[in-house]
Short mmCIF file of C-alpha atoms in Angstrom, two decimals:
data_model
loop_
_atom_site.label_atom_id
_atom_site.label_comp_id
_atom_site.label_asym_id
_atom_site.label_seq_id
_atom_site.Cartn_x
_atom_site.Cartn_y
_atom_site.Cartn_z
CA MET A 1 0.04 0.14 0.20
CA ARG A 2 1.02 3.26 -1.12
CA ILE A 3 0.42 6.74 0.25
CA ALA A 4 1.72 9.26 -1.61
CA LEU A 5 2.37 12.59 -0.02
CA ASP A 6 3.13 16.59 -1.80
CA ALA A 7 6.71 17.26 -0.32
CA MET A 8 6.74 20.86 -1.96
CA GLY A 9 3.00 22.09 -0.83
CA GLY A 10 2.26 24.24 2.12
CA ASP A 11 3.95 27.40 4.18
CA TYR A 12 6.53 25.01 5.59
CA ALA A 13 7.29 22.83 2.64
CA PRO A 14 9.53 20.91 2.23
CA GLU A 15 10.93 20.44 5.58
CA ALA A 16 7.89 20.26 7.56
CA ILE A 17 6.36 17.47 5.13
CA VAL A 18 9.67 15.52 5.25
CA LYS A 19 10.01 15.69 8.98
CA GLY A 20 5.91 14.83 9.13
CA ALA A 21 6.69 11.68 6.60
CA ILE A 22 9.44 10.51 8.73
CA LEU A 23 7.19 10.50 12.23
CA ALA A 24 4.33 8.90 10.16
CA GLU A 25 6.81 6.25 8.67
CA LYS A 26 6.96 5.42 12.40
CA GLN A 27 3.04 4.91 12.92
CA LEU A 28 2.12 2.86 9.74
CA PRO A 29 1.36 -0.52 9.39
CA ASP A 30 4.68 -2.42 8.04
CA GLN A 31 2.82 -3.25 4.93
CA TYR A 32 2.58 0.66 4.23
CA GLU A 33 5.13 2.92 2.03
CA ILE A 34 4.85 7.12 1.91
CA LEU A 35 5.85 7.95 -1.82
CA LEU A 36 7.34 11.72 -1.23
CA ILE A 37 6.78 13.88 -4.00
CA GLY A 38 9.21 16.83 -5.21
CA LYS A 39 12.39 17.93 -6.05
CA GLU A 40 14.52 14.83 -5.70
CA ALA A 41 17.46 16.34 -4.98
CA ILE A 42 16.26 18.39 -2.04
CA VAL A 43 13.74 16.05 -0.65
CA GLN A 44 16.65 13.35 -0.56
CA GLN A 45 18.94 15.74 1.13
CA LEU A 46 16.40 16.55 3.61
CA LEU A 47 16.11 13.04 4.42
CA GLU A 48 19.31 12.44 5.12
CA GLU A 49 19.98 15.91 7.22
CA TYR A 50 17.12 14.25 9.50
CA GLY A 51 18.79 10.55 9.35
CA TYR A 52 16.36 8.96 8.31
CA THR A 53 17.82 5.54 6.86
CA GLY A 54 14.43 3.22 6.63
CA LYS A 55 13.15 1.75 3.42
CA SER A 56 9.38 2.56 3.54
CA ILE A 57 10.16 6.06 2.35
CA LYS A 58 10.66 6.57 -1.35
CA VAL A 59 11.37 9.91 -3.44
CA VAL A 60 9.41 10.14 -6.42
CA ASN A 61 10.85 13.27 -8.34
CA ALA A 62 8.57 16.34 -9.70
CA THR A 63 10.42 19.20 -11.21
CA GLN A 64 7.73 22.14 -10.48
CA VAL A 65 6.08 23.40 -7.94
CA ILE A 66 2.10 24.90 -7.87
CA GLU A 67 2.49 28.05 -5.15
CA MET A 68 -0.25 28.99 -3.02
CA GLY A 69 -1.86 31.80 -4.61
CA GLU A 70 -1.66 30.44 -8.32
CA HIS A 71 -4.76 30.06 -10.18
CA PRO A 72 -5.49 26.13 -10.06
CA THR A 73 -6.39 24.90 -13.73
CA LYS A 74 -4.03 27.27 -15.23
CA ALA A 75 -1.18 26.28 -12.92
CA LEU A 76 -2.35 22.29 -13.34
CA THR A 77 -1.97 22.99 -16.89
CA GLN A 78 1.03 24.83 -17.41
CA LYS A 79 2.68 22.65 -14.35
CA PRO A 80 2.27 18.84 -15.51
CA ASP A 81 5.16 17.93 -13.45
CA SER A 82 4.31 19.52 -10.60
CA SER A 83 3.94 17.31 -7.16
CA ILE A 84 0.15 17.83 -7.23
CA ALA A 85 -0.12 16.89 -10.70
CA VAL A 86 2.53 13.86 -10.37
CA GLY A 87 0.38 13.21 -7.24
CA TYR A 88 -2.72 12.57 -8.91
CA GLY A 89 -1.10 11.08 -11.34
CA LEU A 90 0.17 8.28 -9.33
CA LEU A 91 -3.30 8.05 -8.10
CA LYS A 92 -5.14 7.49 -11.27
CA ALA A 93 -2.32 4.86 -12.56
CA GLY A 94 -3.14 2.68 -9.59
CA LYS A 95 0.72 3.42 -7.99
CA ALA A 96 -0.50 5.24 -5.12
CA ASP A 97 -3.43 4.23 -2.95
CA ALA A 98 -3.99 7.84 -1.56
CA PHE A 99 -2.71 11.48 -2.41
CA CYS A 100 -1.90 13.85 0.42
CA SER A 101 -1.23 17.64 0.25
CA ALA A 102 -1.24 20.72 2.19
CA GLY A 103 -0.48 22.90 -0.99
CA ASN A 104 -3.11 24.72 -3.22
CA THR A 105 -6.76 23.93 -1.89
CA GLY A 106 -7.82 24.93 -5.46
CA ALA A 107 -5.13 23.02 -7.23
CA MET A 108 -6.18 19.66 -5.28
CA LEU A 109 -9.95 20.16 -6.05
CA VAL A 110 -9.70 20.61 -9.81
CA GLY A 111 -6.64 17.70 -9.66
CA ALA A 112 -9.57 15.60 -8.54
CA MET A 113 -12.02 16.55 -10.73
CA PHE A 114 -9.80 16.53 -13.97
CA SER A 115 -7.55 13.35 -13.39
CA VAL A 116 -9.31 10.92 -10.87
CA LYS A 117 -12.25 12.34 -11.66
CA ALA A 118 -15.69 12.22 -9.45
CA ILE A 119 -17.05 8.21 -8.99
CA GLU A 120 -19.74 7.77 -11.67
CA GLY A 121 -23.25 8.83 -10.48
CA ILE A 122 -21.61 11.55 -7.97
CA LEU A 123 -22.89 14.62 -8.59
CA ARG A 124 -20.52 16.56 -6.75
CA PRO A 125 -17.66 15.52 -4.47
CA SER A 126 -17.07 17.12 -1.07
CA ILE A 127 -14.68 17.80 0.85
CA ALA A 128 -15.53 16.73 4.81
CA GLY A 129 -14.55 18.17 8.34
CA LEU A 130 -13.73 15.83 11.31
CA VAL A 131 -16.02 17.18 14.33
CA PRO A 132 -14.97 16.48 17.47
CA LYS A 133 -17.58 15.14 19.73
CA LEU A 134 -18.12 15.76 23.49
CA HIS A 135 -18.26 12.12 24.64
CA GLY A 136 -15.79 11.10 22.72
CA GLY A 137 -14.76 10.13 19.06
CA TYR A 138 -15.79 12.07 16.06
CA GLY A 139 -18.34 12.77 13.35
CA ILE A 140 -17.98 13.71 9.82
CA MET A 141 -19.32 17.47 8.67
CA LEU A 142 -20.10 18.13 4.67
CA ASP A 143 -19.71 20.02 2.66
CA VAL A 144 -17.14 21.95 4.41
CA GLY A 145 -16.01 24.21 1.84
CA ALA A 146 -15.98 22.73 -2.33
CA ASN A 147 -19.36 23.35 -2.78
CA ALA A 148 -21.01 26.96 -1.22
CA ASP A 149 -23.90 26.56 -2.68
CA CYS A 150 -26.28 22.98 -3.06
CA LYS A 151 -28.98 21.89 -4.70
CA PRO A 152 -31.47 19.69 -2.56
CA GLU A 153 -30.11 16.10 -4.10
CA VAL A 154 -26.52 17.16 -3.72
CA LEU A 155 -27.42 17.18 -0.30
CA GLU A 156 -28.93 13.94 -0.28
CA GLN A 157 -25.98 12.30 -1.49
CA PHE A 158 -23.73 14.17 1.18
CA ALA A 159 -25.58 12.74 3.77
CA GLU A 160 -24.89 9.09 1.92
CA LEU A 161 -21.07 9.88 1.58
CA GLY A 162 -20.89 10.85 4.95
CA SER A 163 -22.92 7.82 6.01
CA ILE A 164 -20.09 5.25 4.49
CA TYR A 165 -17.54 7.05 5.72
CA ALA A 166 -18.51 7.22 9.30
CA LYS A 167 -19.31 3.52 9.30
CA TYR A 168 -16.13 2.26 7.38
CA VAL A 169 -13.39 5.01 8.73
CA LEU A 170 -14.81 6.13 11.76
CA ASN A 171 -16.71 2.43 12.93
CA ILE A 172 -20.08 4.18 14.11
CA GLN A 173 -22.43 1.06 12.68
CA ASN A 174 -25.52 2.92 12.50
CA PRO A 175 -24.29 6.47 12.14
CA LYS A 176 -27.09 9.19 12.54
CA VAL A 177 -27.41 12.21 9.82
CA GLY A 178 -28.60 15.66 10.61
CA LEU A 179 -29.49 18.24 8.48
CA MET A 180 -28.04 22.00 9.68
CA ASN A 181 -30.72 24.19 9.95
CA LEU A 182 -31.74 26.88 11.71
CA GLY A 183 -34.39 25.07 13.92
CA GLU A 184 -35.88 21.84 14.35
CA GLU A 185 -39.16 21.95 12.70
CA GLU A 186 -39.82 20.57 9.54
CA GLY A 187 -41.00 23.62 7.84
CA LYS A 188 -37.99 25.57 8.80
CA GLY A 189 -34.94 26.44 7.05
CA THR A 190 -34.42 27.85 3.08
CA VAL A 191 -36.18 26.47 -0.04
CA ASN A 192 -33.04 24.13 -0.61
CA THR A 193 -32.90 22.53 3.00
CA GLN A 194 -36.33 22.73 3.04
CA ALA A 195 -36.59 20.37 -0.17
CA ALA A 196 -33.37 18.53 0.94
CA HIS A 197 -35.28 17.56 4.52
CA GLN A 198 -37.83 15.62 2.29
CA ARG A 199 -35.41 13.68 -0.24
CA LEU A 200 -33.51 12.26 3.13
CA LYS A 201 -36.41 11.34 5.39
CA VAL A 202 -37.83 9.15 2.55
CA ASN A 203 -33.68 8.08 2.01
CA GLN A 204 -33.57 4.14 3.13
CA THR A 205 -29.71 3.79 2.74
CA ILE A 206 -29.23 6.25 5.88
CA ASN A 207 -30.11 6.78 9.72
CA PHE A 208 -32.08 10.39 9.20
CA ILE A 209 -33.12 12.09 12.43
CA GLY A 210 -34.03 15.36 10.86
CA ASN A 211 -32.96 19.16 11.17
CA ILE A 212 -29.96 19.61 13.70
CA GLU A 213 -29.10 23.44 15.19
CA GLY A 214 -25.54 24.81 15.56
CA ARG A 215 -25.29 23.96 19.06
CA ASP A 216 -25.53 20.12 18.04
CA VAL A 217 -22.20 20.09 16.01
CA PHE A 218 -19.91 18.82 18.98
CA ASN A 219 -23.05 16.33 20.83
CA ASP A 220 -24.33 12.97 20.08
CA LYS A 221 -27.40 14.26 18.35
CA ALA A 222 -25.86 13.62 14.98
CA ASP A 223 -22.63 11.72 13.48
CA VAL A 224 -23.21 12.92 10.46
CA ILE A 225 -23.44 16.71 9.69
CA VAL A 226 -25.19 17.76 6.24
CA CYS A 227 -25.02 21.36 4.94
CA ASP A 228 -23.75 23.48 2.02
CA GLY A 229 -19.96 24.35 2.01
CA TYR A 230 -20.53 28.19 2.88
CA THR A 231 -22.11 27.15 6.22
CA GLY A 232 -19.88 23.97 6.82
CA ASN A 233 -16.60 26.33 6.06
CA ILE A 234 -17.75 29.18 8.62
CA ILE A 235 -18.74 26.31 11.21
CA LEU A 236 -15.11 24.96 10.81
CA LYS A 237 -12.92 28.23 10.69
CA MET A 238 -15.22 29.21 13.90
CA ALA A 239 -14.52 25.94 15.67
CA GLU A 240 -10.63 26.77 15.03
CA SER A 241 -10.71 29.86 16.33
CA ILE A 242 -12.05 28.74 19.58
CA TYR A 243 -9.18 26.74 19.66
CA ASP A 244 -6.84 29.75 18.63
CA ILE A 245 -8.44 31.63 21.59
CA LEU A 246 -8.04 29.02 24.18
CA ASN A 247 -4.58 28.97 23.09
CA GLU A 248 -3.92 32.73 23.91
CA LYS A 249 -5.35 32.52 27.24
CA LYS A 250 -3.03 29.67 27.92
CA MET A 251 -6.19 27.33 28.56
CA HIS A 252 -6.10 23.88 27.78
CA ASP A 253 -8.45 21.23 27.97
CA PRO A 254 -8.28 17.47 26.10
CA PHE A 255 -11.40 17.96 24.48
CA PHE A 256 -10.90 21.88 23.10
CA ASP A 257 -7.03 20.19 21.64
CA LYS A 258 -9.21 18.45 19.19
CA PHE A 259 -10.48 21.91 17.43
CA ASN A 260 -6.90 22.48 16.48
CA TYR A 261 -6.04 21.34 12.76
CA GLU A 262 -3.25 19.39 13.62
CA ALA A 263 -5.50 16.88 15.20
CA GLU A 264 -6.63 15.12 12.26
CA GLY A 265 -4.23 16.93 9.79
CA GLY A 266 -6.67 17.34 7.05
CA SER A 267 -10.20 17.40 5.29
CA PRO A 268 -10.70 14.18 2.62
CA ILE A 269 -12.17 15.13 -0.49
CA LEU A 270 -15.16 12.48 -0.65
CA GLY A 271 -16.64 11.04 -3.96
CA ILE A 272 -13.84 10.68 -5.97
CA ASN A 273 -12.20 7.34 -7.48
CA GLY A 274 -8.78 7.40 -5.05
CA ASN A 275 -8.47 8.78 -1.33
CA ALA A 276 -7.49 12.32 -1.78
CA VAL A 277 -6.57 14.41 1.85
CA ILE A 278 -6.46 18.40 1.80
CA GLY A 279 -4.56 19.61 4.67
CA HIS A 280 -3.80 23.12 6.02
CA GLY A 281 -1.54 25.19 4.60
CA VAL A 282 0.45 25.83 7.80
CA SER A 283 0.66 22.27 8.64
CA THR A 284 2.97 21.50 11.18
CA PRO A 285 4.87 18.01 10.75
CA THR A 286 2.66 16.98 13.63
CA ALA A 287 -0.33 17.81 10.99
CA ILE A 288 1.31 16.03 8.10
CA CYS A 289 1.61 12.90 10.08
CA ASN A 290 -2.00 12.86 10.93
CA MET A 291 -3.04 13.75 7.62
CA VAL A 292 -1.32 10.47 6.27
CA LEU A 293 -2.64 8.38 8.97
CA GLN A 294 -5.96 9.56 8.08
CA ALA A 295 -5.18 8.87 4.79
CA GLN A 296 -4.39 5.22 5.44
CA LYS A 297 -7.21 5.05 7.43
CA MET A 298 -9.22 5.63 4.01
CA VAL A 299 -7.29 3.24 2.17
CA ALA A 300 -7.47 0.16 4.86
CA SER A 301 -11.45 0.49 4.49
CA ASN A 302 -11.41 0.35 0.97
CA LEU A 303 -13.33 3.53 1.33
CA SER A 304 -13.71 4.77 -2.61
CA GLU A 305 -14.41 1.42 -3.71
CA ARG A 306 -17.27 1.57 -1.30
CA PHE A 307 -18.57 4.55 -2.52
CA ARG A 308 -18.40 3.04 -6.07
CA LYS A 309 -20.37 0.01 -5.55
CA ASN A 310 -23.03 2.42 -3.20
CA TYR A 311 -23.59 4.29 -6.42
CA SER A 312 -23.45 1.34 -8.78
CA GLU A 313 -26.29 -0.40 -7.49
#
């Protein structure tokens, strides 16, 4: 099993990425390899500098880098040998089982859509965010930024994708699905959320428990939180700010420590032909390590194949 990792993506690349890969390699099962994609001489030199002598990290050369501020589509077209393009090439060719990057988010999304592409039947792939729960474990919220506006049928698919992830990656046997809204009553919300509610309540493949409110994000009411990317991104960024505020005030608590983006390392792209995880631009070695470990869970649970099977039936 191979997990490809963009060595050149992120504000602290390549140093933080290489350090994170070394941390992750120590925790991965024996049958896994990490493919570090980037300028070979630089990456190899860093591995030697950090004293890595193992055999589970391999370097794949990529001569170009997509910078954080570049236009995603233009950059991928003009830089076919960039670390992101090469990473998706490996994923598409089956030479990697997952691809992770803390680089240009737009390029990661565009690369997913035009390289490995959406699973047939999926209207819009989603970026999902993991949500810590007060009484332990995690839930999943989607979308958190890929799709600002969503039609009701897209929100219904998010519920299905999130349920499969929650069951097979988070090990929640019958995940409860809640639709984020401004009230619990069925008639509440926008035209889109009202229509989505009607679709979700008759969907036999999910365990829909109705509307939920913002106060329910971190409790046990729902394991899968469905919302458009506009709403999800605001919730996600607000949660990150809570951690930052508490950290600034030197207040620490195991639960709120999970609000730190480093805790899970990144957000999976769900609904594509392959496993991909997008990391935070300011990812530290710890965040990179956790992003790789999250990708490993996705590979081990055969997630992408489960999505394909769900939409081929």
